Coordinates of C-alpha atoms in Angstrom, one line a residue:
M1190 CA -14.7 31.0 -19.4
L1191 CA -11.0 31.3 -18.6
F1192 CA -11.7 32.1 -15.0
T1193 CA -14.0 29.1 -14.7
I1194 CA -11.2 26.8 -15.9
E1195 CA -8.7 28.4 -13.6
L1196 CA -11.1 28.0 -10.7
I1197 CA -11.7 24.3 -11.4
I1198 CA -8.1 23.5 -11.6
L1199 CA -7.4 25.5 -8.5
I1200 CA -10.1 23.8 -6.5
Y1201 CA -9.2 20.2 -7.6
L1202 CA -5.4 20.5 -7.1
G1203 CA -5.9 22.6 -4.0
A1204 CA -8.2 19.9 -2.5
C1205 CA -5.6 17.1 -3.3
V1206 CA -2.9 19.1 -1.6
F1207 CA -5.1 19.9 1.4
Y1208 CA -5.8 16.2 1.9
N1209 CA -2.1 15.4 1.9
F1210 CA -1.3 18.3 4.2
L1211 CA -4.1 17.5 6.7
F1212 CA -3.4 13.8 6.9
S1213 CA 0.4 14.4 7.0
V1214 CA 0.1 16.9 9.9
A1215 CA -2.4 14.6 11.7
G1216 CA 0.0 11.7 11.5
R1217 CA 2.8 13.8 12.9
L1218 CA 0.9 15.6 15.7
F1219 CA -1.9 13.4 16.6
P1220 CA -0.7 9.8 16.2
K1221 CA -3.3 7.2 17.2
K1222 CA -2.1 5.6 20.4
G1223 CA -2.7 1.9 20.9
K1224 CA -2.8 0.2 24.3
T1225 CA 0.7 -0.6 25.5
V1226 CA 1.0 -4.3 26.1
A1227 CA 4.4 -6.0 26.5
D1228 CA 3.2 -9.5 25.5
T1229 CA 0.2 -11.8 25.7
L1230 CA -0.2 -15.2 27.2
S1231 CA -2.6 -16.1 24.5
H1232 CA -1.1 -17.0 21.2
S1233 CA -3.4 -17.0 18.2
R1234 CA -3.1 -19.8 15.6
I1235 CA -1.9 -18.1 12.5
A1236 CA -1.8 -19.1 8.8
V1237 CA 0.8 -17.1 6.9
L1238 CA -0.3 -17.2 3.3
V1239 CA 2.3 -16.4 0.7
P1240 CA 1.0 -16.3 -2.9
A1241 CA 4.0 -16.9 -5.2
Y1242 CA 3.8 -16.4 -9.0
K1243 CA 7.0 -17.3 -10.8
E1244 CA 9.0 -16.3 -7.8
D1245 CA 11.5 -19.2 -7.8
E1246 CA 14.4 -16.8 -7.3
V1247 CA 13.4 -15.6 -3.9
I1248 CA 10.6 -17.8 -2.4
L1249 CA 12.9 -20.3 -0.6
S1250 CA 14.9 -17.6 1.3
V1251 CA 11.6 -15.8 2.1
A1252 CA 9.9 -18.9 3.4
Q1253 CA 12.9 -19.7 5.5
S1254 CA 12.9 -16.2 7.0
Y1255 CA 9.7 -17.2 8.9
E1256 CA 11.5 -20.0 10.8
S1257 CA 13.3 -17.7 13.2
L1258 CA 10.3 -15.6 14.3
D1259 CA 9.7 -14.8 17.9
Y1260 CA 6.5 -16.8 18.1
P1261 CA 5.7 -20.4 19.2
A1262 CA 6.5 -22.6 16.3
D1263 CA 3.4 -24.7 16.9
K1264 CA 1.2 -21.7 16.6
Y1265 CA 1.8 -20.6 13.0
E1266 CA 2.1 -22.3 9.7
V1267 CA 3.8 -20.9 6.5
I1268 CA 1.8 -21.8 3.4
V1269 CA 3.2 -21.0 0.0
I1270 CA 0.6 -20.8 -2.8
A1271 CA 2.7 -22.0 -5.7
D1272 CA 1.5 -20.5 -9.0
S1273 CA 3.8 -21.4 -11.9
L1274 CA 6.7 -22.3 -9.6
Q1275 CA 9.2 -24.8 -11.0
P1276 CA 8.7 -28.4 -9.8
A1277 CA 12.2 -28.4 -8.2
T1278 CA 11.3 -25.3 -6.2
I1279 CA 8.2 -27.0 -4.8
V1280 CA 10.2 -30.1 -3.9
T1281 CA 12.8 -28.0 -2.1
L1282 CA 10.1 -26.0 -0.2
R1283 CA 8.5 -29.2 1.0
A1284 CA 11.8 -30.7 2.0
E1285 CA 12.3 -27.6 4.3
G1286 CA 9.0 -28.5 6.0
I1287 CA 7.0 -25.6 4.3
T1288 CA 3.4 -26.3 3.3
V1289 CA 2.9 -25.8 -0.4
I1290 CA -0.4 -25.6 -2.2
P1291 CA 0.1 -25.7 -6.0
V1292 CA -2.4 -23.7 -8.1
S1293 CA -2.9 -23.0 -11.8
F1294 CA -5.2 -20.6 -13.6
N1295 CA -5.6 -19.4 -17.2
K1296 CA -5.5 -15.9 -15.8
S1297 CA -3.6 -15.6 -12.5
T1298 CA -4.6 -13.2 -9.7
K1299 CA -3.7 -12.9 -6.1
A1300 CA -7.4 -13.3 -5.1
K1301 CA -7.7 -16.6 -7.0
S1302 CA -4.6 -18.0 -5.4
L1303 CA -5.8 -17.1 -1.9
N1304 CA -9.3 -18.4 -2.4
A1305 CA -7.8 -21.7 -3.7
A1306 CA -5.7 -22.0 -0.6
F1307 CA -8.6 -21.2 1.8
A1308 CA -10.7 -23.9 0.0
Q1309 CA -8.0 -26.5 1.0
L1310 CA -7.3 -25.4 4.6
H1311 CA -9.1 -26.5 7.6
D1312 CA -10.9 -23.6 9.3
D1313 CA -10.7 -25.0 12.8
K1314 CA -6.8 -24.9 12.7
Y1315 CA -6.4 -21.1 12.6
D1316 CA -7.6 -17.9 14.3
M1317 CA -5.8 -15.5 12.1
A1318 CA -4.5 -15.2 8.6
V1319 CA -1.5 -13.1 7.5
I1320 CA -1.0 -12.3 3.8
A1321 CA 2.5 -11.6 2.6
D1322 CA 4.0 -11.2 -0.9
A1323 CA 6.6 -13.7 -2.1
D1324 CA 9.4 -11.1 -1.7
N1325 CA 8.4 -10.0 1.8
I1326 CA 10.6 -10.7 4.9
P1327 CA 9.0 -10.1 8.3
A1328 CA 10.8 -8.6 11.3
R1329 CA 11.5 -11.1 14.0
D1330 CA 8.7 -9.9 16.3
F1331 CA 6.2 -9.4 13.4
L1332 CA 3.8 -12.2 14.4
K1333 CA 4.1 -11.3 18.1
R1334 CA 3.1 -7.7 17.5
V1335 CA 0.3 -8.7 15.2
N1336 CA -1.1 -11.2 17.7
I1337 CA -1.1 -8.5 20.5
A1338 CA -3.1 -6.2 18.3
F1339 CA -5.5 -9.0 17.4
Q1340 CA -5.9 -9.8 21.1
Q1341 CA -6.8 -6.1 21.7
G1342 CA -9.7 -6.4 19.3
Y1343 CA -8.2 -5.3 16.0
H1344 CA -9.4 -7.9 13.4
A1345 CA -8.2 -6.1 10.2
I1346 CA -4.6 -5.0 10.5
Q1347 CA -2.2 -3.4 8.1
A1348 CA 1.5 -3.6 9.2
Q1349 CA 4.1 -1.1 8.3
R1350 CA 5.7 -2.2 5.0
V1351 CA 9.4 -1.1 4.9
A1352 CA 11.9 -1.0 2.1
K1353 CA 14.1 -4.1 1.8
N1354 CA 16.6 -2.4 -0.4
L1355 CA 17.8 1.2 -1.2
D1356 CA 20.4 0.3 -3.8
T1357 CA 19.2 2.3 -6.9
P1358 CA 17.6 5.7 -7.4
F1359 CA 14.3 4.1 -8.3
A1360 CA 14.4 1.9 -5.1
I1361 CA 15.0 5.1 -3.1
L1362 CA 12.1 6.9 -4.7
D1363 CA 9.9 3.9 -4.2
A1364 CA 10.8 3.7 -0.6
A1365 CA 10.2 7.4 0.0
N1366 CA 6.8 7.1 -1.7
E1367 CA 5.9 4.2 0.7
M1368 CA 7.1 6.0 3.8
I1369 CA 4.9 9.0 2.7
A1370 CA 1.9 6.7 2.0
N1371 CA 2.3 4.9 5.3
H1372 CA 2.3 8.2 7.2
I1373 CA -0.6 9.9 5.3
N1374 CA -2.9 7.0 4.2
R1375 CA -2.4 4.8 7.2
K1376 CA -1.1 6.6 10.3
G1377 CA -2.8 9.9 9.4
A1378 CA -6.0 8.2 8.5
N1379 CA -6.2 6.4 11.8
A1380 CA -5.3 9.6 13.7
L1381 CA -8.4 11.2 12.1
G1382 CA -10.7 8.3 13.0
L1383 CA -10.6 6.7 9.5
S1384 CA -9.5 3.3 8.3
A1385 CA -6.0 2.8 7.1
S1386 CA -5.7 1.9 3.5
I1387 CA -4.5 -1.7 2.6
I1388 CA -1.3 -2.2 0.7
G1389 CA -1.9 -5.8 -0.3
S1390 CA 0.8 -7.5 1.8
G1391 CA 1.8 -7.3 5.4
I1392 CA -1.8 -7.6 6.3
A1393 CA -3.5 -9.7 9.1
F1394 CA -7.1 -10.6 9.7
E1395 CA -9.4 -12.7 11.7
Y1396 CA -9.4 -15.9 9.8
Q1397 CA -13.1 -16.3 9.0
L1398 CA -13.4 -12.6 8.1
I1399 CA -10.8 -12.6 5.4
K1400 CA -11.9 -16.0 4.1
Q1401 CA -15.4 -14.7 3.5
A1402 CA -14.3 -11.3 2.2
L1403 CA -12.0 -12.9 -0.4
K1404 CA -14.9 -15.0 -1.7
E1405 CA -16.5 -11.7 -2.7
T1406 CA -13.3 -10.3 -4.2
E1407 CA -12.8 -10.6 -7.9
A1408 CA -10.0 -8.3 -9.2
T1409 CA -7.1 -8.6 -11.6
G1410 CA -5.6 -5.3 -10.6
G1411 CA -6.3 -3.4 -7.4
F1412 CA -6.9 -6.4 -5.2
D1413 CA -6.2 -4.3 -2.1
K1414 CA -8.8 -1.6 -3.1
V1415 CA -11.5 -4.2 -3.5
L1416 CA -10.6 -5.9 -0.2
Q1417 CA -10.5 -2.7 1.9
Q1418 CA -13.8 -1.6 0.4
L1419 CA -15.4 -4.9 1.4
L1420 CA -14.1 -4.8 4.9
V1421 CA -15.2 -1.2 5.5
D1422 CA -18.6 -2.0 4.0
K1423 CA -18.9 -4.8 6.6
G1424 CA -18.3 -2.3 9.3
Y1425 CA -14.6 -3.1 10.1
K1426 CA -12.1 -0.4 10.9
I1427 CA -8.7 -1.1 9.4
H1428 CA -5.9 -0.6 12.0
Y1429 CA -2.4 0.5 11.0
L1430 CA 0.1 -1.3 13.2
E1431 CA 3.3 0.8 12.7
S1432 CA 5.4 -1.3 15.1
A1433 CA 5.0 -4.5 13.0
L1434 CA 7.6 -4.4 10.1
M1435 CA 7.3 -6.3 6.9
F1436 CA 10.2 -5.7 4.5
D1437 CA 9.4 -5.4 0.8
E1438 CA 11.6 -5.2 -2.2
K1439 CA 11.5 -1.9 -4.0
V1440 CA 11.7 -1.6 -7.8
E1441 CA 15.2 -1.1 -9.2
N1442 CA 14.7 0.4 -12.6
A1443 CA 12.4 2.5 -14.8
A1444 CA 10.8 -0.5 -16.5
A1445 CA 9.8 -2.1 -13.2
F1446 CA 8.6 1.3 -11.8
E1447 CA 6.5 1.9 -15.0
N1448 CA 4.8 -1.5 -14.8
Q1449 CA 4.0 -1.2 -11.1
R1450 CA 2.6 2.3 -11.4
K1451 CA 0.6 1.5 -14.5
R1452 CA -1.2 -1.2 -12.6
W1453 CA -1.8 1.1 -9.6
L1454 CA -3.0 4.1 -11.7
S1455 CA -5.3 2.0 -13.8
S1456 CA -7.0 0.3 -10.7
Q1457 CA -7.5 3.7 -9.1
L1458 CA -9.5 4.9 -12.2
V1459 CA -11.4 1.7 -12.5
Y1460 CA -12.5 1.7 -8.8
L1461 CA -13.3 5.4 -8.8
R1462 CA -15.9 4.7 -11.5
Q1463 CA -17.1 1.5 -9.8
Y1464 CA -17.6 3.0 -6.3
F1465 CA -18.3 6.7 -7.1
L1466 CA -22.1 6.7 -6.8
R1467 CA -22.1 4.1 -3.9
G1468 CA -19.6 6.3 -2.1
F1469 CA -21.9 9.3 -2.2
R1470 CA -24.9 7.3 -1.2
A1471 CA -22.9 6.0 1.8
L1472 CA -22.0 9.6 2.7
L1473 CA -25.6 10.6 2.8
K1474 CA -26.1 7.8 5.4
G1475 CA -23.3 9.1 7.5
R1476 CA -20.9 6.3 6.5
I1477 CA -17.8 8.6 6.2
D1478 CA -15.3 5.7 6.3
Y1479 CA -16.9 4.0 3.2
F1480 CA -17.0 7.4 1.3
Y1481 CA -13.4 8.1 2.2
M1482 CA -12.3 4.7 0.7
A1483 CA -14.6 4.7 -2.3
V1484 CA -14.3 8.3 -3.4
G1485 CA -11.9 10.3 -1.3
Q1486 CA -8.8 8.2 -2.0
N1487 CA -9.6 7.3 -5.6
M1488 CA -10.2 10.9 -6.6
L1489 CA -6.7 12.0 -5.5
L1490 CA -4.0 12.5 -8.0
P1491 CA -1.0 10.2 -7.5
R1492 CA 1.7 12.3 -5.7
M1493 CA 4.0 12.5 -8.7
L1494 CA 1.2 13.8 -11.0
L1495 CA 0.1 16.2 -8.3
L1496 CA 3.7 17.4 -8.0
A1497 CA 3.7 18.0 -11.8
G1498 CA 0.3 19.8 -11.7
V1499 CA 1.0 22.0 -8.8
F1500 CA 4.4 23.2 -9.9
F1501 CA 3.4 23.6 -13.5
M1502 CA 0.5 25.8 -12.5
T1503 CA 2.8 27.8 -10.0
F1504 CA 5.3 28.4 -12.8
I1505 CA 2.6 29.4 -15.3
Y1506 CA 1.2 32.0 -12.8
L1507 CA 4.7 33.2 -11.9
I1508 CA 5.3 34.0 -15.6
L1509 CA 1.9 34.9 -16.9
G1510 CA 0.1 36.0 -13.6
H1511 CA -0.7 39.4 -15.0
Y1512 CA -2.9 37.9 -17.7
L1513 CA -4.7 35.5 -15.4
T1514 CA -7.4 35.9 -12.7
V1515 CA -6.3 33.7 -9.8
P1516 CA -3.5 35.5 -7.8
F1517 CA -0.1 34.0 -7.8
Y1518 CA 0.1 33.8 -4.1
A1519 CA -2.8 31.2 -4.0
W1520 CA -0.6 28.8 -6.1
A1521 CA 2.4 29.7 -4.0
M1522 CA 0.6 28.7 -0.8
I1523 CA -0.6 25.4 -2.4
A1524 CA 2.9 24.6 -3.5
G1525 CA 4.2 25.3 -0.1
A1526 CA 1.7 23.2 1.6
F1527 CA 2.4 20.3 -0.9
I1528 CA 6.2 20.4 0.0
V1529 CA 5.5 20.4 3.7
S1530 CA 3.1 17.5 3.4
M1531 CA 5.7 15.4 1.5
L1532 CA 8.6 16.3 3.9
L1533 CA 6.9 15.7 7.2
P1534 CA 6.6 11.9 6.8
L1535 CA 10.3 11.4 6.0
P1536 CA 12.8 10.7 8.8
G1537 CA 15.7 13.1 9.3
K1538 CA 18.3 10.4 8.3
F1539 CA 16.6 10.2 4.9
Y1540 CA 17.4 13.9 4.1
S1541 CA 21.1 13.5 4.8
K1542 CA 21.6 10.3 2.8
Y1543 CA 19.0 10.3 0.0
L1544 CA 17.3 13.6 -0.5
L1545 CA 19.7 14.7 -3.3
T1546 CA 19.2 11.5 -5.2
V1547 CA 15.4 11.9 -5.0
I1548 CA 15.6 15.5 -6.3
L1549 CA 17.9 14.6 -9.2
N1550 CA 15.7 11.8 -10.3
L1551 CA 12.3 13.4 -9.8
P1552 CA 12.0 14.9 -13.3
R1553 CA 12.4 11.4 -14.9
V1554 CA 9.9 9.8 -12.6
V1555 CA 7.4 12.6 -13.2
G1556 CA 7.9 12.1 -16.9
I1557 CA 7.2 8.4 -16.6
M1558 CA 4.0 9.0 -14.7
L1559 CA 2.8 11.6 -17.2
A1560 CA 3.4 9.2 -20.0
L1561 CA 1.5 6.4 -18.2
V1562 CA -1.7 8.5 -18.4
F1563 CA -1.9 7.6 -22.1
K1564 CA -1.0 3.9 -21.7
L1565 CA -3.7 2.7 -19.3
K1566 CA -6.1 1.0 -21.7
G1567 CA -6.7 -2.6 -20.6
A1568 CA -4.1 -2.4 -17.8
N1569 CA -6.6 -3.4 -15.1
K1570 CA -7.6 -6.6 -17.1
T1571 CA -4.0 -7.8 -17.4
F1572 CA -2.0 -9.4 -14.6
I1573 CA 1.2 -7.3 -14.5
H1574 CA 3.9 -9.2 -12.5
T1575 CA 6.9 -7.5 -10.9
K1576 CA 9.9 -9.7 -10.8
H1577 CA 11.9 -9.9 -7.5
S1578 CA 15.5 -10.9 -6.8
K1579 CA 16.5 -9.6 -3.3
T1580 CA 16.9 -12.3 -0.7
S1581 CA 18.3 -10.1 2.2
I1582 CA 17.6 -6.8 3.8
D1583 CA 19.9 -3.8 3.1
N1584 CA 18.2 -0.7 4.4
P1585 CA 20.2 1.8 6.6
L1586 CA 16.9 3.4 7.7
V1587 CA 15.6 0.2 9.4
N1588 CA 16.3 1.6 12.9
V1589 CA 14.0 4.6 12.3
A1590 CA 11.1 2.7 10.6
G1591 CA 9.4 1.7 13.8
K1592 CA 9.7 5.1 15.5

């Protein structure tokens, strides 16, 4: 009986580590190469949709950041979807020439806001839709790069989301997690012929495609998981556009980190149950991309929980190995592969400036993630809002983000 339990734990944690290792190495050694195009004479008409829920503190500066983009001004429109913004904020936005669509719901979600906006917009005005969060600031060439990819035939695009701030230990940890996720779940996935996972912002689509997909999307939490599943089900490959940067505010403290991860972890469990059988049926039909999104990603332990599991088991086998069946070296190899998979995605500059901060704060973050496992009840049915306050970019790693 003990051997069976040991074997189950070994297989599950080992499989999670192997996934991260395989995709991390693939992203490093076999990056998917896009066609090199300096620019395009054809400029798509782009609707930039910015759902803003109680984001009065940052929304004006964010909306203004789109005014200086390297893209013809008459070819894109910034549309703020104002959910519970103050009347004065709406007046100021409109005075700046920004289109504002006020919305109100008993239970707010991003999908509801976007659907309400699409219902009011004229379809014949746009070729593409970009979705950004209310705290996001695009790089100056963001729309140009997205348009080039669209002209090349990519109609579902995830840009590289980059940290706007690295001013607290939690912001640094959050930024490191996103760099690792970009490399493994997006760059590595594309390198292996799979769709990149969607983050929920910094995303661009053919206009009619996303409008129709959102009509079929009903989610309080995990909006991105539902959307990517729908797109893959429709036969679209999600392309990761590493060169297009969208700056995103990272959480600053433990409370914000806990709220954000609670929402993410809850949605992962909910959609694993929802898509599990459908995923295996798709696999039997050879639809590997659908299975990967539906089951593969959702069965993985979040990296902080995987870290806790792998090193706890390695420690147990180091101390009590003589009384257990699985040899210690098996866990040592798994731990080593996990470390490599987490370090490969990070740029060299990160090690010299921030690695010590990450190591010192890892125990606290792992503790928060372990505690969250027992606090998930009802989290996916509640809209958990993360407050934002940063209006400028302060990230010393910006120069290495696009490399």
